[in-house]
PDB file of N, CA and C in Angstrom:
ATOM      1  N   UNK A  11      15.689   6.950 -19.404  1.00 70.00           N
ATOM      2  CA  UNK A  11      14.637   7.922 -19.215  1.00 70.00           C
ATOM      3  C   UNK A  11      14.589   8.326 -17.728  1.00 70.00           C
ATOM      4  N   UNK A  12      14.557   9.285 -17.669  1.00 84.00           N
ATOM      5  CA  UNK A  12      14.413  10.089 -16.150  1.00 84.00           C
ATOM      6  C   UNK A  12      13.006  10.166 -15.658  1.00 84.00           C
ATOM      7  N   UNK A  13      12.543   9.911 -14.680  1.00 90.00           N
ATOM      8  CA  UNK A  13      10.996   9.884 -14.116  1.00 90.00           C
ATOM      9  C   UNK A  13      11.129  11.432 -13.491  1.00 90.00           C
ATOM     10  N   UNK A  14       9.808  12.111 -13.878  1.00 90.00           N
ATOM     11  CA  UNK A  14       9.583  13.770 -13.404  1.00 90.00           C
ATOM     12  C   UNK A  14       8.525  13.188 -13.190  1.00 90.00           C
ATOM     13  N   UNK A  15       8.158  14.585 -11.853  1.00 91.00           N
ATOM     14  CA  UNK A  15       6.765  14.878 -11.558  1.00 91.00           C
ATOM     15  C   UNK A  15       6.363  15.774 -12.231  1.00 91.00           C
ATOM     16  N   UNK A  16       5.287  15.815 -12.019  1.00 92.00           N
ATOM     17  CA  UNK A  16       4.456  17.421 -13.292  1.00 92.00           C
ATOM     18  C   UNK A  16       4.984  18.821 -13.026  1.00 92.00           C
ATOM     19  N   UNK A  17       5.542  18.430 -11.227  1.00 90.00           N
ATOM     20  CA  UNK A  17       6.233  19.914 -10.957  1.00 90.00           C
ATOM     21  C   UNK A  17       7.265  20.175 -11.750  1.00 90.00           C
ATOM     22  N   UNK A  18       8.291  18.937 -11.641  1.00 91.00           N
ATOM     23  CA  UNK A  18       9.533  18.796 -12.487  1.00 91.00           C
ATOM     24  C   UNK A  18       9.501  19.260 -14.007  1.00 91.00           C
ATOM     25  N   UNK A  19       8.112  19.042 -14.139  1.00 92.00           N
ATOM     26  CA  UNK A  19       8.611  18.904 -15.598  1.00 92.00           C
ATOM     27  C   UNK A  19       8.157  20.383 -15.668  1.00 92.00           C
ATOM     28  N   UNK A  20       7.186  21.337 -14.995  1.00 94.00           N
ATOM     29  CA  UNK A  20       6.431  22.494 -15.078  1.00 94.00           C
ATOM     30  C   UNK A  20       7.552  23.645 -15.132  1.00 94.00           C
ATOM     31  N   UNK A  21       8.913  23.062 -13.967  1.00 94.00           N
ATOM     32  CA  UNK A  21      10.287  24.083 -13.924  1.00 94.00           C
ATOM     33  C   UNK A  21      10.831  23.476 -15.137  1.00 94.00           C
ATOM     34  N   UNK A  22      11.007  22.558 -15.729  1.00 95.00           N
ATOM     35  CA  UNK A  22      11.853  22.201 -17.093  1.00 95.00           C
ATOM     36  C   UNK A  22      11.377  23.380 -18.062  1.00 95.00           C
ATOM     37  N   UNK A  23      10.259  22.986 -18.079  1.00 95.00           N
ATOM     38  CA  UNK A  23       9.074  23.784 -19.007  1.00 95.00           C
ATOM     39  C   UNK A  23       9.434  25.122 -18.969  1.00 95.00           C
ATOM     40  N   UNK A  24       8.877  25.972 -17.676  1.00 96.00           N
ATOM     41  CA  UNK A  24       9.314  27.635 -17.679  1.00 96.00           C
ATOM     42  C   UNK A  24      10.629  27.774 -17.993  1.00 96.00           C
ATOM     43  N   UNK A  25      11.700  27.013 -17.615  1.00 96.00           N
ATOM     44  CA  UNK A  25      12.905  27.581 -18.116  1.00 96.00           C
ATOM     45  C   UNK A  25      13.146  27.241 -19.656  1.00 96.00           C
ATOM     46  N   UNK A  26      12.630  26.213 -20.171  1.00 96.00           N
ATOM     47  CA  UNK A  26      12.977  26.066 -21.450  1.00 96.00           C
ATOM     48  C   UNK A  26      11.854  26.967 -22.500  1.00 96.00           C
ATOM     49  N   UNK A  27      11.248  27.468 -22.009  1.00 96.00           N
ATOM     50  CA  UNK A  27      10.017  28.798 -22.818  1.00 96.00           C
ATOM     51  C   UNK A  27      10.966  30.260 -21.875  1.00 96.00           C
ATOM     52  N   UNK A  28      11.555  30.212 -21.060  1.00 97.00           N
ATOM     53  CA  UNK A  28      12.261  31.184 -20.737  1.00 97.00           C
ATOM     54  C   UNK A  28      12.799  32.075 -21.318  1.00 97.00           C
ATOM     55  N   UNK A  29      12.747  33.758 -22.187  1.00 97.00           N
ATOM     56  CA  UNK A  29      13.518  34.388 -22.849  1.00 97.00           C
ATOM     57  C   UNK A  29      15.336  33.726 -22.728  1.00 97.00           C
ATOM     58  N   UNK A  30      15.704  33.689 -23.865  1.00 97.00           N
ATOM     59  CA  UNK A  30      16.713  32.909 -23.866  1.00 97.00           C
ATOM     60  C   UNK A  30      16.870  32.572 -22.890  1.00 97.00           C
ATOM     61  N   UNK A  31      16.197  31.208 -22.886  1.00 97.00           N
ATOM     62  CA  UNK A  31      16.279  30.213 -21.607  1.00 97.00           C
ATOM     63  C   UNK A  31      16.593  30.372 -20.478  1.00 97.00           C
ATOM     64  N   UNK A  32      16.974  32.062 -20.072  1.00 97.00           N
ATOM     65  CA  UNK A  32      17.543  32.223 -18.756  1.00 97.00           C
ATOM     66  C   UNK A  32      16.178  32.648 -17.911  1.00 97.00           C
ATOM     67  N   UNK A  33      16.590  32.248 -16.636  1.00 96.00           N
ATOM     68  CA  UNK A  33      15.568  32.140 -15.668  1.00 96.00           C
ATOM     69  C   UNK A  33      16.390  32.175 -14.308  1.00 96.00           C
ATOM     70  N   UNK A  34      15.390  33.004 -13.587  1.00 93.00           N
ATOM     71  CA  UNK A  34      16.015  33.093 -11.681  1.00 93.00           C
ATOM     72  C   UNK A  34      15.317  31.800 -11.518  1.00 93.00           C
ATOM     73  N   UNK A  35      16.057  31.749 -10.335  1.00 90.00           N
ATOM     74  CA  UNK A  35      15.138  30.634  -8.979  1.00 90.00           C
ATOM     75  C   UNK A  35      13.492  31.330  -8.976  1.00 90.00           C
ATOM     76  N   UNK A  36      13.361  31.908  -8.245  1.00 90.00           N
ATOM     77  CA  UNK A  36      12.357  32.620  -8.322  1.00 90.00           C
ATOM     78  C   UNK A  36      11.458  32.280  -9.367  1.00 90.00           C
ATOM     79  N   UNK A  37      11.762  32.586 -10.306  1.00 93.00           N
ATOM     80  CA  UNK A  37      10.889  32.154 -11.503  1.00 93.00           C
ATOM     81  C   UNK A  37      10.425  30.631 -11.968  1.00 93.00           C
ATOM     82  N   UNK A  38      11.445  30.010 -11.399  1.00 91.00           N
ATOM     83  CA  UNK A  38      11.771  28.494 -10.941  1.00 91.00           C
ATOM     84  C   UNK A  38      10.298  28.175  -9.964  1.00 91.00           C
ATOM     85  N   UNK A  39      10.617  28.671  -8.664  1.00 90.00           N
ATOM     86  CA  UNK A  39       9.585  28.410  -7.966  1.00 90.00           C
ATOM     87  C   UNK A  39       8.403  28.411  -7.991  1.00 90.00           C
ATOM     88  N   UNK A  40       8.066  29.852  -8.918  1.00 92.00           N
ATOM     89  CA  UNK A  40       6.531  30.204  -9.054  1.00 92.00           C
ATOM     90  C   UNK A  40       6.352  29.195  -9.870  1.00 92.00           C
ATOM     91  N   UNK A  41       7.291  28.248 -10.775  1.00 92.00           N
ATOM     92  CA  UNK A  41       6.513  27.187 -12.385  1.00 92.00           C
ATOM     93  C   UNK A  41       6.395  26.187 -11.342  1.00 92.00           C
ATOM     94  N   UNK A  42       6.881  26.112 -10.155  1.00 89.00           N
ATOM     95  CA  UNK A  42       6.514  24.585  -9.280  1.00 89.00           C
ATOM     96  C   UNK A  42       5.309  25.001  -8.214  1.00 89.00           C
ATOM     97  N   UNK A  43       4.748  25.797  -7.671  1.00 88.00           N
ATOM     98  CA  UNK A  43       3.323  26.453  -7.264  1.00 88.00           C
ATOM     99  C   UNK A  43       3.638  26.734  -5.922  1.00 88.00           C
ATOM    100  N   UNK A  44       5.643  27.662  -5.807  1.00 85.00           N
ATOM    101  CA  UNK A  44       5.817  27.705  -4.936  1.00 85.00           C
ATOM    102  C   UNK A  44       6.769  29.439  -5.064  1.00 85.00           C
ATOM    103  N   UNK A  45       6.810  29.828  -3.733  1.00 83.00           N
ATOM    104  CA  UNK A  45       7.391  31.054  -3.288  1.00 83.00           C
ATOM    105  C   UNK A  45       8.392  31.024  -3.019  1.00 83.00           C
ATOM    106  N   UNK A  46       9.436  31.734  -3.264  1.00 83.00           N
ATOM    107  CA  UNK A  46      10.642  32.507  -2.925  1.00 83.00           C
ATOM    108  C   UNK A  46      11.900  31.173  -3.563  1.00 83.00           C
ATOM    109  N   UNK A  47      13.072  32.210  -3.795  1.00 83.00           N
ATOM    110  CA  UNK A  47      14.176  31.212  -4.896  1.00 83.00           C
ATOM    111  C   UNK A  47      15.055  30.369  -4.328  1.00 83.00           C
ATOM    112  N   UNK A  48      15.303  30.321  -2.715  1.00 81.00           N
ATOM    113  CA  UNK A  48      15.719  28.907  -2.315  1.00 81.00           C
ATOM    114  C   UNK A  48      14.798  28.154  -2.428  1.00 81.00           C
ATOM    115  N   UNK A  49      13.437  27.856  -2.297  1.00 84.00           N
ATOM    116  CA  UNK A  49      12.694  26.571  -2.948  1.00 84.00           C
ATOM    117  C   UNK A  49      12.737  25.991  -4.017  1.00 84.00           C
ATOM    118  N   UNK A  50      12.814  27.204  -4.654  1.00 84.00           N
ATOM    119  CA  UNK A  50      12.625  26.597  -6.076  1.00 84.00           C
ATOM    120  C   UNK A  50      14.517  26.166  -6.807  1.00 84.00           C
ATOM    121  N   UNK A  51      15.073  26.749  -6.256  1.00 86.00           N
ATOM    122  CA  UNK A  51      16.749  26.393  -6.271  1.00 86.00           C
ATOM    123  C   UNK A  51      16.744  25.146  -5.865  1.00 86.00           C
ATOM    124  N   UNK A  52      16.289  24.425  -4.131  1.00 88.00           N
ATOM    125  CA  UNK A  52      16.348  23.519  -3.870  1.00 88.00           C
ATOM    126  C   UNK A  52      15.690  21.842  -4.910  1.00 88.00           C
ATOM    127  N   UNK A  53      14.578  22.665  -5.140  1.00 89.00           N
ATOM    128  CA  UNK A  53      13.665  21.655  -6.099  1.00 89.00           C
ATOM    129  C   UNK A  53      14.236  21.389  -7.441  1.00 89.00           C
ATOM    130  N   UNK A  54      14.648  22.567  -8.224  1.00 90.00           N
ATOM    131  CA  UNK A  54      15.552  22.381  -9.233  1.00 90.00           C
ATOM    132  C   UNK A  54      16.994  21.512  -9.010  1.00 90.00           C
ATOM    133  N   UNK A  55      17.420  21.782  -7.922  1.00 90.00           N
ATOM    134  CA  UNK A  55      18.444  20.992  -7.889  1.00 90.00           C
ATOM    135  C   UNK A  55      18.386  19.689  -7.926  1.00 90.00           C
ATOM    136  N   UNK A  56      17.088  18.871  -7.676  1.00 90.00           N
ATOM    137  CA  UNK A  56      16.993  17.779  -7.294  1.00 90.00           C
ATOM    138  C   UNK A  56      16.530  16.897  -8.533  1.00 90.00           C
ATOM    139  N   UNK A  57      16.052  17.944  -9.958  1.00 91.00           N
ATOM    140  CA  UNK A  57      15.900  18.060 -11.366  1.00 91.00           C
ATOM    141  C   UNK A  57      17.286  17.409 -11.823  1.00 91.00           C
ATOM    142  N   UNK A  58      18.192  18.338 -11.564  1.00 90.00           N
ATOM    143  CA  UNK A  58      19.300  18.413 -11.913  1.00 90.00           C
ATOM    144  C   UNK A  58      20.484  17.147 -11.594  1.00 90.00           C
ATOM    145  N   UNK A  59      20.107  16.752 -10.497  1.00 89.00           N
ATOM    146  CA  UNK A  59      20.760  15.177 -10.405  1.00 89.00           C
ATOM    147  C   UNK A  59      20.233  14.379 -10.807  1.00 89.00           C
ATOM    148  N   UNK A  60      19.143  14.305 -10.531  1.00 90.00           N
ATOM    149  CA  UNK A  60      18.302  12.835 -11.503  1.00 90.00           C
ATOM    150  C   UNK A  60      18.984  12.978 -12.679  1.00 90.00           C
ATOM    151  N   UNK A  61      19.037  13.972 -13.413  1.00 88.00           N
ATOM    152  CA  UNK A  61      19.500  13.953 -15.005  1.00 88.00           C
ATOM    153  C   UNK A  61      20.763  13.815 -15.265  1.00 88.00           C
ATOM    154  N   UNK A  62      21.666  14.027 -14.257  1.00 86.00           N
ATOM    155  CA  UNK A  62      23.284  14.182 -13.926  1.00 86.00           C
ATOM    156  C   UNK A  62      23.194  12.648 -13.997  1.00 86.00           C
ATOM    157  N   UNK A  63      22.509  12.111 -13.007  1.00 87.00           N
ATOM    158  CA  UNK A  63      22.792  10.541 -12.546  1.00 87.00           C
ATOM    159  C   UNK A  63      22.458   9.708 -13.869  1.00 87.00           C
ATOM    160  N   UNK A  64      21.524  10.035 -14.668  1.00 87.00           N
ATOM    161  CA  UNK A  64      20.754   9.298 -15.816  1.00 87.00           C
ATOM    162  C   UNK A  64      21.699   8.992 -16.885  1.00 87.00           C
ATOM    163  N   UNK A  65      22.201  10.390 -16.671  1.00 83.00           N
ATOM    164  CA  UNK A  65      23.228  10.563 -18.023  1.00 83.00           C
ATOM    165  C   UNK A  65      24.656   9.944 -17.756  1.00 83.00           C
ATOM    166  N   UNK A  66      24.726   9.842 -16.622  1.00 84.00           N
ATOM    167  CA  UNK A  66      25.996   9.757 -16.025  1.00 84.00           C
ATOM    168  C   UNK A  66      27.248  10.090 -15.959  1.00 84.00           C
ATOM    169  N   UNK A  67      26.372  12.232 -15.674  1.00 77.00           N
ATOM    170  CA  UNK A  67      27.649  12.360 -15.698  1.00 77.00           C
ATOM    171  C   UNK A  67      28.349  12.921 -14.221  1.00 77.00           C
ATOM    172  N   UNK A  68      28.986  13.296 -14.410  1.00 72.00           N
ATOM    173  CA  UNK A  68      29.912  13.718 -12.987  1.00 72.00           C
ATOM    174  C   UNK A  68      29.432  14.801 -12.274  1.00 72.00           C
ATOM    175  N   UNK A  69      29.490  14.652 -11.044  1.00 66.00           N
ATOM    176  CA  UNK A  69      28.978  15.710 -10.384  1.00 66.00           C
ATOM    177  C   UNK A  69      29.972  16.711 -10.082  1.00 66.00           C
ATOM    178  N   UNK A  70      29.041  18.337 -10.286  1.00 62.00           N
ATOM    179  CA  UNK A  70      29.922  19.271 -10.243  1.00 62.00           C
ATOM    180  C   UNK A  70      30.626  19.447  -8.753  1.00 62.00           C
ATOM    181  N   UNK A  71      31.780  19.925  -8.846  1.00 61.00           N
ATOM    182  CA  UNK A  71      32.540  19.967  -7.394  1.00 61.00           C
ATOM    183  C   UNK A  71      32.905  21.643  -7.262  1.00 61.00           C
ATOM    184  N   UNK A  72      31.977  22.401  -6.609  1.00 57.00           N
ATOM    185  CA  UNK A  72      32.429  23.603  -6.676  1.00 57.00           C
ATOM    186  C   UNK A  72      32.303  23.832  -4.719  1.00 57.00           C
ATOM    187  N   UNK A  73      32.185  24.982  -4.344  1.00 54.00           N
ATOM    188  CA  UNK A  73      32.281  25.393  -2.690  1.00 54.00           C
ATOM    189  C   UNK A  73      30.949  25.961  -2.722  1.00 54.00           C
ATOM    190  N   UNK A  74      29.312  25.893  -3.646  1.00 58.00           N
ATOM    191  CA  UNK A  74      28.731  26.578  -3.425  1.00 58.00           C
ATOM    192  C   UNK A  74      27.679  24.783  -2.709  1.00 58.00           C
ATOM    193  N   UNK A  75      26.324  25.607  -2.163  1.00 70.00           N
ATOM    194  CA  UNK A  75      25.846  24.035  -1.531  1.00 70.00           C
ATOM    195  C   UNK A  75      25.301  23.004  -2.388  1.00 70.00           C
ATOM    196  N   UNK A  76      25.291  22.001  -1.973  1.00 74.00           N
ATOM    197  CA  UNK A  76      24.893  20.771  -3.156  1.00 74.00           C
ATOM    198  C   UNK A  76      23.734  20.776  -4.337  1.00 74.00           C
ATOM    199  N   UNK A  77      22.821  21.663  -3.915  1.00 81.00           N
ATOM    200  CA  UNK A  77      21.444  21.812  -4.512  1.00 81.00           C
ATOM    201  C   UNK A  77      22.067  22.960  -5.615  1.00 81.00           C
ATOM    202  N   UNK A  78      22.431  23.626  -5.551  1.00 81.00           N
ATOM    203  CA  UNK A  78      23.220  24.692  -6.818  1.00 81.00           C
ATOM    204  C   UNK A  78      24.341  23.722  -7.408  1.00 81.00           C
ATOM    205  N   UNK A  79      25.137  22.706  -7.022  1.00 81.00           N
ATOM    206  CA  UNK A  79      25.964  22.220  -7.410  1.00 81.00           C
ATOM    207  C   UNK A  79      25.065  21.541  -9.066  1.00 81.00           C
ATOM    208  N   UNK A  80      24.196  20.554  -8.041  1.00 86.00           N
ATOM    209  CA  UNK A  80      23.271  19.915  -9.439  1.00 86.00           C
ATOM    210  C   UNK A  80      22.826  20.921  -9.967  1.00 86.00           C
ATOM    211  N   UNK A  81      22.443  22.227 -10.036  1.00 90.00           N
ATOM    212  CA  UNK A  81      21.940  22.622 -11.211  1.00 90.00           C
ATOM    213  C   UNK A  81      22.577  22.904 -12.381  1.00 90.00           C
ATOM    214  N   UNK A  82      24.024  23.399 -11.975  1.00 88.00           N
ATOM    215  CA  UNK A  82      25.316  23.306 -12.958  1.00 88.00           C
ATOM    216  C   UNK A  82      25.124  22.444 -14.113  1.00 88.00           C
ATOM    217  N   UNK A  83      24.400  20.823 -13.698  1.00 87.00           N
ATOM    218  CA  UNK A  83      24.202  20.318 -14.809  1.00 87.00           C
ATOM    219  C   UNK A  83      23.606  20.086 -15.756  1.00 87.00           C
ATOM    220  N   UNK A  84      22.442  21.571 -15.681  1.00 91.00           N
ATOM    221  CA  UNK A  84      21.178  21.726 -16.468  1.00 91.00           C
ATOM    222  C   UNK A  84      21.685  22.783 -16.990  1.00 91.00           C
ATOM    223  N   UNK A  85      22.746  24.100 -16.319  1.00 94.00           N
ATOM    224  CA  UNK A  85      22.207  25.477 -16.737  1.00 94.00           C
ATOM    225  C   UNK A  85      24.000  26.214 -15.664  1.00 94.00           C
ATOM    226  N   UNK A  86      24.173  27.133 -16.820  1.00 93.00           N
ATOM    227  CA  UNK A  86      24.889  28.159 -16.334  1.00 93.00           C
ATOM    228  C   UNK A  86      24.538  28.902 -15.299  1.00 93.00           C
ATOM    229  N   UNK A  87      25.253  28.924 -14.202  1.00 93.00           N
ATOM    230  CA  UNK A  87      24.689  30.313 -13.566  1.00 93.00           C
ATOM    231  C   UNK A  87      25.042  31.515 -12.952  1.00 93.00           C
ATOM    232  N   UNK A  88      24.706  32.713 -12.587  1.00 93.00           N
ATOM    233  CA  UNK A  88      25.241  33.329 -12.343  1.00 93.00           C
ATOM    234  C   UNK A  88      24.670  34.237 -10.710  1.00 93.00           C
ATOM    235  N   UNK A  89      25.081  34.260 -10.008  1.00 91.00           N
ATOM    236  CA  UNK A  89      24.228  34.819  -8.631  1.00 91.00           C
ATOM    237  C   UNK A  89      24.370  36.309  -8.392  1.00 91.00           C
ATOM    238  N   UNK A  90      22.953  36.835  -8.371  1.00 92.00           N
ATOM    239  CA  UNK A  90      22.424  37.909  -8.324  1.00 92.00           C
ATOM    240  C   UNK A  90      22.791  37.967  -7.318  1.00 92.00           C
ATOM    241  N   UNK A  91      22.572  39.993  -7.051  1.00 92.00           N
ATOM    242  CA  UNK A  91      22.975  40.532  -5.593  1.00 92.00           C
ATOM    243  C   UNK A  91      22.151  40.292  -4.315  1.00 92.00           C
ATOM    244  N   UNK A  92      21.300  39.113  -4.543  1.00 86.00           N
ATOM    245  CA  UNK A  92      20.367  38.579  -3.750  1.00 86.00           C
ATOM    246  C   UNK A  92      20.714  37.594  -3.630  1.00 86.00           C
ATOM    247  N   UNK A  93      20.350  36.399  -2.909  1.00 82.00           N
ATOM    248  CA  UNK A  93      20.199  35.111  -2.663  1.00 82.00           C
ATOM    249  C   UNK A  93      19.800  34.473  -3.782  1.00 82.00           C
ATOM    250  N   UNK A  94      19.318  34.895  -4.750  1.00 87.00           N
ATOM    251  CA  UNK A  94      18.474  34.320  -6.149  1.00 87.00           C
ATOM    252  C   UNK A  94      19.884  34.105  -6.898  1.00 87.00           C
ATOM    253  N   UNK A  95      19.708  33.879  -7.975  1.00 91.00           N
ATOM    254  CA  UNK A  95      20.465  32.989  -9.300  1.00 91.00           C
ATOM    255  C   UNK A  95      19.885  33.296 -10.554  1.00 91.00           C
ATOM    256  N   UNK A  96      20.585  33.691 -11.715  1.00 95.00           N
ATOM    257  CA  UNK A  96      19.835  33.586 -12.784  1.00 95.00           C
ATOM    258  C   UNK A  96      20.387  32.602 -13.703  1.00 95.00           C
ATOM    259  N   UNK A  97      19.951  32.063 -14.586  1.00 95.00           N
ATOM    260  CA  UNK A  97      20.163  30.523 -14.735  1.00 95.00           C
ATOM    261  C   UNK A  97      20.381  30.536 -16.150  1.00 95.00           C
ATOM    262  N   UNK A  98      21.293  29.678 -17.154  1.00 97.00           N
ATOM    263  CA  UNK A  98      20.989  29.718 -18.347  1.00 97.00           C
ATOM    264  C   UNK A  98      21.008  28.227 -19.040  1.00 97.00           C
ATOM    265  N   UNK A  99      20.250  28.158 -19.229  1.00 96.00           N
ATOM    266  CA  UNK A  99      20.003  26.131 -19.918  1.00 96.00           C
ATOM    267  C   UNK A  99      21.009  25.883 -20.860  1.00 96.00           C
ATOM    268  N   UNK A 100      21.778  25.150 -20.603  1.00 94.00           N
ATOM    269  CA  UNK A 100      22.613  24.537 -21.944  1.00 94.00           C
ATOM    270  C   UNK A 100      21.892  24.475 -22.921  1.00 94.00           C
ATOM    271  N   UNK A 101      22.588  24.741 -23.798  1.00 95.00           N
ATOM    272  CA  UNK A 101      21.813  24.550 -24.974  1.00 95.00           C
ATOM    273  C   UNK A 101      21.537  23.183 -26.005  1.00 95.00           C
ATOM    274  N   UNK A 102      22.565  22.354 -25.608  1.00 92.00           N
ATOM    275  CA  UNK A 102      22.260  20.736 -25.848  1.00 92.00           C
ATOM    276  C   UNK A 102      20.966  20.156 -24.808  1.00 92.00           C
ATOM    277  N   UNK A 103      21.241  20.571 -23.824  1.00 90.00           N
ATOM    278  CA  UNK A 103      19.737  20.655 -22.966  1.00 90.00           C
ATOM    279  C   UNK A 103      18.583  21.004 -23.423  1.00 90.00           C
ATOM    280  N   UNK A 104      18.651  22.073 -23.643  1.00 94.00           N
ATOM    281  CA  UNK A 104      17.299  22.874 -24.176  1.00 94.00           C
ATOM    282  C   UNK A 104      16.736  22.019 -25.477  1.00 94.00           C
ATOM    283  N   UNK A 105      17.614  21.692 -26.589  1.00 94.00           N
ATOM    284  CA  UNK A 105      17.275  20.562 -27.211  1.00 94.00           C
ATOM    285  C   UNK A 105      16.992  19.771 -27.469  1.00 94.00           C
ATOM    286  N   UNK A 106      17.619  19.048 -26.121  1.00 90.00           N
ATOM    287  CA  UNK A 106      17.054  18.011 -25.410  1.00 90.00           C
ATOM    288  C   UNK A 106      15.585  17.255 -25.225  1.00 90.00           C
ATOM    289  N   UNK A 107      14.986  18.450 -24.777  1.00 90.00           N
ATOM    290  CA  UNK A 107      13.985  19.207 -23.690  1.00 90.00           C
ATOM    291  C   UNK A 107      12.982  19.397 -24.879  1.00 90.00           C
ATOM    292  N   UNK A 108      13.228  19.904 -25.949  1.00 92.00           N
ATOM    293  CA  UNK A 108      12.550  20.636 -27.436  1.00 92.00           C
ATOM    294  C   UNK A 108      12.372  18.956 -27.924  1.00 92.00           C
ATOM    295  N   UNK A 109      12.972  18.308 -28.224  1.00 92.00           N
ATOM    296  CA  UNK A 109      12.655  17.077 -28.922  1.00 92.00           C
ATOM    297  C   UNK A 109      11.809  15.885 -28.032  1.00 92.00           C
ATOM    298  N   UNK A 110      12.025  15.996 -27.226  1.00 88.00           N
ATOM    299  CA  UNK A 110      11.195  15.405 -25.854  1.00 88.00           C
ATOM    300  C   UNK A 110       9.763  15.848 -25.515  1.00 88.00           C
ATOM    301  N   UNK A 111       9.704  16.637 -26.158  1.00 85.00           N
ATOM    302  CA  UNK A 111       8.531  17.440 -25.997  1.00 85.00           C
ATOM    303  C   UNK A 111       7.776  17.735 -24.722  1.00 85.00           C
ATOM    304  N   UNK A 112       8.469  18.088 -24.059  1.00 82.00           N
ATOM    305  CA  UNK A 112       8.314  18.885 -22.940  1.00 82.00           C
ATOM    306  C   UNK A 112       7.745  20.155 -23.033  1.00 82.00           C
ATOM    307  N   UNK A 113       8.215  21.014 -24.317  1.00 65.00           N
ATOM    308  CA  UNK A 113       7.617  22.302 -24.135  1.00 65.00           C
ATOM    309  C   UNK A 113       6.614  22.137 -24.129  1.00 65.00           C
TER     310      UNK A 113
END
């Protein structure tokens, strides 16, 4: 079992009620009671290893920075012509997440 804070679980939450689960940073941030999509990128990322580490699985190795690296292991993503990200939850995740009762 992974330990969340209420923030943690508040970004689990918006992205998994997310129109097909996809979600920016941005949208990320505002479900944690915060502004603009490197915060909420950063905070998600930190979602995203706890659950990487829990599960144990491997961490992604790409050239983008570590905090986007972990989110890879929640959610597809794809980077807008901004600094933002739009995000898409695995869908064994989202399931996950649905039986856990998180929503």
């Amino acid at each position: 079992m992974v330990e969340l804070s209420s923030c943690e679980r508040d970004m689990l939450r918006a992205h998994l009620q997310a129109p097909d689960h996809c979600i920016t940073g941005l949208d990320l941030a505002f479900a944690a009671g915060h502004f603009g999509p490197r915060i909420g990128l950063k905070k998600y990322g930190r979602i995203g290893r706890k659950i990487a580490m829990a599960a144990g699985l491997p961490q992604c190795q790409t050239d983008v920075s570590a905090y986007l690296a972990a989110i890879f292991s929640l959610a597809d993503g794809t980077q807008m012509e901004t600094e933002d990200w739009n995000w898409v939850l695995h869908p064994t995740l989202a399931e996950a997440l649905s039986k856990s009762g998180i929503s």
